[in-house]
Amino acid sequence: MFRIRTVLATAAVAVLAGLGVAAPASAHDTIVSSSPGADEQLSAAPEEVVLVFSNELLSLDGNTGTAMIVEDESGKDWVAGEPVVEADTVTVPLEPGMTDGTYLVTWKVVSSDGHPTSGDYSFSIAGVAPTEAPATETAEPEPTESATAVTTQAEVTDEAEVPADDESAPWPLLIGLGVVLLAAVVTFIVILARKKR
């Protein structure tokens, strides 16, 4: 009887010990490190987010069990491509142009025990110079055909209004001088004729 009790007690201890060992083994994988790190403040925009887990992750067909989004304060997702799972590491590329502010990383993976697990953390950016749009030069409008025609017509009109020199203006003066000269000659001839008499 005593031997039976001893055997049962030993079996119970073995079962409990087995459960104690199996419990940690079946626990979900956790993040060991990340880049950017949780609550980290960056001075430049990151090019990617990298998560490293405590065990090798399960990579399903097409990475259907893995997802990650990186949202800014307005809710815009800056992830630029699908997550890549390599052993215990998940990497996602980010779009360029991230500005100062707080960003929330939300992730979901399939642990080595086959169960999905998820979580989130945040990081911030400070000191990134805002991107300025290049100044655009305002081109002066080219004159249209109608405007050119009006300008040409105005120039022609101005030229027509300028009085040309009247080539016939000296003739009356010459005729007057001729009459005076002729009268002087006639008078001189008359005086000479009287003296001869």
Short mmCIF file of C-alpha atoms in Angstrom, two decimals:
data_model
loop_
_atom_site.label_atom_id
_atom_site.label_comp_id
_atom_site.label_asym_id
_atom_site.label_seq_id
_atom_site.Cartn_x
_atom_site.Cartn_y
_atom_site.Cartn_z
CA MET A 1 0.00 0.00 0.00
CA PHE A 2 2.81 2.32 0.91
CA ARG A 3 4.56 1.45 -2.34
CA ILE A 4 1.44 2.31 -4.37
CA ARG A 5 1.18 5.70 -2.70
CA THR A 6 4.83 6.37 -3.37
CA VAL A 7 4.41 5.51 -7.05
CA LEU A 8 1.34 7.75 -7.36
CA ALA A 9 3.10 10.64 -5.62
CA THR A 10 6.13 10.28 -7.88
CA ALA A 11 3.88 10.23 -10.96
CA ALA A 12 2.05 13.34 -9.82
CA VAL A 13 5.33 15.19 -9.24
CA ALA A 14 6.52 14.15 -12.70
CA VAL A 15 3.30 15.38 -14.33
CA LEU A 16 3.49 18.70 -12.52
CA ALA A 17 7.15 19.07 -13.44
CA GLY A 18 6.30 18.33 -17.05
CA LEU A 19 3.59 20.95 -17.04
CA GLY A 20 6.00 23.44 -15.51
CA VAL A 21 8.54 22.84 -18.26
CA ALA A 22 5.96 22.87 -21.04
CA ALA A 23 4.42 26.16 -19.94
CA PRO A 24 7.42 28.35 -20.86
CA ALA A 25 7.94 26.38 -24.07
CA SER A 26 4.41 27.14 -25.22
CA ALA A 27 4.61 30.86 -24.36
CA HIS A 28 4.27 33.30 -27.26
CA ASP A 29 7.40 34.83 -28.73
CA THR A 30 8.23 38.35 -27.59
CA ILE A 31 10.23 41.23 -29.05
CA VAL A 32 13.88 41.17 -28.01
CA SER A 33 14.91 44.37 -29.81
CA SER A 34 13.59 46.83 -32.37
CA SER A 35 14.85 49.60 -34.61
CA PRO A 36 13.68 52.28 -34.04
CA GLY A 37 13.38 51.34 -30.39
CA ALA A 38 10.34 51.84 -28.19
CA ASP A 39 10.02 55.49 -27.09
CA GLU A 40 13.20 56.35 -29.00
CA GLN A 41 13.55 59.90 -30.36
CA LEU A 42 15.27 60.10 -33.74
CA SER A 43 16.96 63.10 -35.33
CA ALA A 44 16.39 61.76 -38.86
CA ALA A 45 13.64 59.80 -40.57
CA PRO A 46 14.23 56.01 -40.54
CA GLU A 47 14.30 54.00 -43.75
CA GLU A 48 12.83 50.81 -42.23
CA VAL A 49 11.47 49.19 -39.08
CA VAL A 50 13.18 46.01 -37.83
CA LEU A 51 11.71 43.76 -35.10
CA VAL A 52 13.72 40.89 -33.57
CA PHE A 53 11.79 38.23 -31.61
CA SER A 54 12.79 35.68 -28.98
CA ASN A 55 12.28 32.69 -31.32
CA GLU A 56 12.15 31.92 -35.00
CA LEU A 57 8.79 33.00 -36.39
CA LEU A 58 6.50 30.98 -38.62
CA SER A 59 6.41 32.37 -42.14
CA LEU A 60 3.15 31.35 -43.80
CA ASP A 61 2.60 31.39 -47.55
CA GLY A 62 2.71 35.00 -48.73
CA ASN A 63 3.44 36.18 -45.18
CA THR A 64 -0.31 36.15 -44.54
CA GLY A 65 0.27 35.86 -40.80
CA THR A 66 2.64 38.83 -40.62
CA ALA A 67 1.60 42.47 -40.79
CA MET A 68 2.93 45.85 -39.71
CA ILE A 69 1.78 49.45 -40.00
CA VAL A 70 3.62 52.64 -39.01
CA GLU A 71 1.16 55.50 -38.54
CA ASP A 72 1.81 59.18 -37.87
CA GLU A 73 -0.40 61.40 -35.74
CA SER A 74 -2.78 62.01 -38.65
CA GLY A 75 -3.26 58.27 -39.28
CA LYS A 76 -1.14 58.04 -42.44
CA ASP A 77 0.60 54.66 -42.86
CA TRP A 78 4.26 55.09 -43.91
CA VAL A 79 4.96 51.42 -44.70
CA ALA A 80 6.22 51.20 -48.29
CA GLY A 81 6.12 47.43 -48.86
CA GLU A 82 5.28 43.96 -47.55
CA PRO A 83 7.00 42.71 -44.36
CA VAL A 84 9.92 40.32 -44.84
CA VAL A 85 10.31 37.46 -42.32
CA GLU A 86 13.79 35.98 -41.89
CA ALA A 87 14.05 33.53 -38.98
CA ASP A 88 13.36 35.65 -35.87
CA THR A 89 13.43 39.05 -37.66
CA VAL A 90 10.70 41.05 -39.40
CA THR A 91 11.62 44.03 -41.61
CA VAL A 92 9.40 46.56 -43.40
CA PRO A 93 10.56 49.47 -45.61
CA LEU A 94 9.27 53.00 -45.00
CA GLU A 95 8.37 55.76 -47.41
CA PRO A 96 10.71 58.79 -47.54
CA GLY A 97 9.57 62.17 -46.28
CA MET A 98 8.65 61.38 -42.68
CA THR A 99 8.56 64.60 -40.64
CA ASP A 100 8.76 65.50 -36.96
CA GLY A 101 6.15 63.84 -34.76
CA THR A 102 5.17 60.63 -32.97
CA TYR A 103 4.73 57.35 -34.89
CA LEU A 104 2.88 54.21 -33.76
CA VAL A 105 4.21 50.79 -34.85
CA THR A 106 1.53 48.07 -34.77
CA TRP A 107 2.64 44.52 -35.58
CA LYS A 108 1.26 40.99 -35.84
CA VAL A 109 3.26 37.76 -36.29
CA VAL A 110 2.84 34.00 -35.91
CA SER A 111 4.89 32.69 -32.99
CA SER A 112 7.03 29.59 -33.15
CA ASP A 113 4.25 27.73 -31.26
CA GLY A 114 1.86 28.45 -34.16
CA HIS A 115 -0.23 31.03 -32.33
CA PRO A 116 -0.61 34.62 -33.59
CA THR A 117 0.67 37.39 -31.37
CA SER A 118 0.58 41.15 -31.75
CA GLY A 119 1.58 44.38 -30.08
CA ASP A 120 2.56 47.98 -30.62
CA TYR A 121 4.99 50.65 -29.52
CA SER A 122 5.83 54.22 -30.50
CA PHE A 123 8.86 56.31 -31.42
CA SER A 124 9.28 59.95 -32.39
CA ILE A 125 11.23 62.14 -34.81
CA ALA A 126 12.53 65.61 -33.96
CA GLY A 127 14.82 67.92 -35.89
CA VAL A 128 13.95 66.96 -39.45
CA ALA A 129 13.99 70.05 -41.68
CA PRO A 130 10.69 70.51 -43.54
CA THR A 131 10.88 69.98 -47.27
CA GLU A 132 10.44 73.25 -49.16
CA ALA A 133 8.77 73.26 -52.53
CA PRO A 134 11.00 74.73 -55.27
CA ALA A 135 10.09 78.28 -56.25
CA THR A 136 8.37 78.50 -59.60
CA GLU A 137 9.16 81.30 -62.01
CA THR A 138 6.17 83.14 -63.40
CA ALA A 139 6.48 83.26 -67.16
CA GLU A 140 5.35 86.42 -68.86
CA PRO A 141 2.53 85.76 -71.34
CA GLU A 142 3.56 85.98 -74.96
CA PRO A 143 1.66 88.57 -77.02
CA THR A 144 -1.19 87.12 -79.00
CA GLU A 145 -1.67 87.65 -82.73
CA SER A 146 -4.52 90.12 -82.12
CA ALA A 147 -2.40 92.19 -79.73
CA THR A 148 0.47 92.24 -82.23
CA ALA A 149 -1.90 93.36 -85.01
CA VAL A 150 -3.28 96.20 -82.88
CA THR A 151 0.25 97.39 -82.02
CA THR A 152 1.31 97.34 -85.68
CA GLN A 153 -1.81 99.23 -86.75
CA ALA A 154 -1.20 101.87 -84.07
CA GLU A 155 2.37 102.37 -85.28
CA VAL A 156 1.17 102.77 -88.86
CA THR A 157 -1.46 105.32 -87.75
CA ASP A 158 1.16 107.33 -85.85
CA GLU A 159 3.39 107.42 -88.89
CA ALA A 160 0.48 108.57 -91.07
CA GLU A 161 -0.30 111.46 -88.71
CA VAL A 162 3.20 112.94 -89.02
CA PRO A 163 2.93 115.71 -91.73
CA ALA A 164 5.33 115.18 -94.60
CA ASP A 165 7.37 118.09 -95.92
CA ASP A 166 5.37 119.92 -98.62
CA GLU A 167 7.66 119.99 -101.68
CA SER A 168 5.41 122.62 -103.36
CA ALA A 169 5.85 125.16 -100.53
CA PRO A 170 8.87 127.11 -102.16
CA TRP A 171 7.08 127.78 -105.51
CA PRO A 172 4.89 130.72 -104.43
CA LEU A 173 7.95 132.41 -102.98
CA LEU A 174 9.92 131.93 -106.17
CA ILE A 175 7.07 133.31 -108.27
CA GLY A 176 6.84 136.39 -106.05
CA LEU A 177 10.58 137.00 -106.34
CA GLY A 178 10.34 136.63 -110.13
CA VAL A 179 7.57 139.23 -110.36
CA VAL A 180 9.56 141.72 -108.26
CA LEU A 181 12.67 141.13 -110.33
CA LEU A 182 10.74 141.55 -113.57
CA ALA A 183 9.21 144.82 -112.33
CA ALA A 184 12.67 146.09 -111.41
CA VAL A 185 14.02 145.27 -114.88
CA VAL A 186 11.09 146.99 -116.60
CA THR A 187 11.55 150.07 -114.42
CA PHE A 188 15.25 150.18 -115.21
CA ILE A 189 14.56 149.96 -118.96
CA VAL A 190 12.01 152.77 -118.80
CA ILE A 191 14.46 155.02 -116.94
CA LEU A 192 17.19 154.38 -119.51
CA ALA A 193 14.80 155.14 -122.38
CA ARG A 194 13.85 158.49 -120.85
CA LYS A 195 17.49 159.49 -120.40
CA LYS A 196 18.24 158.83 -124.06
CA ARG A 197 15.51 161.22 -125.13
#
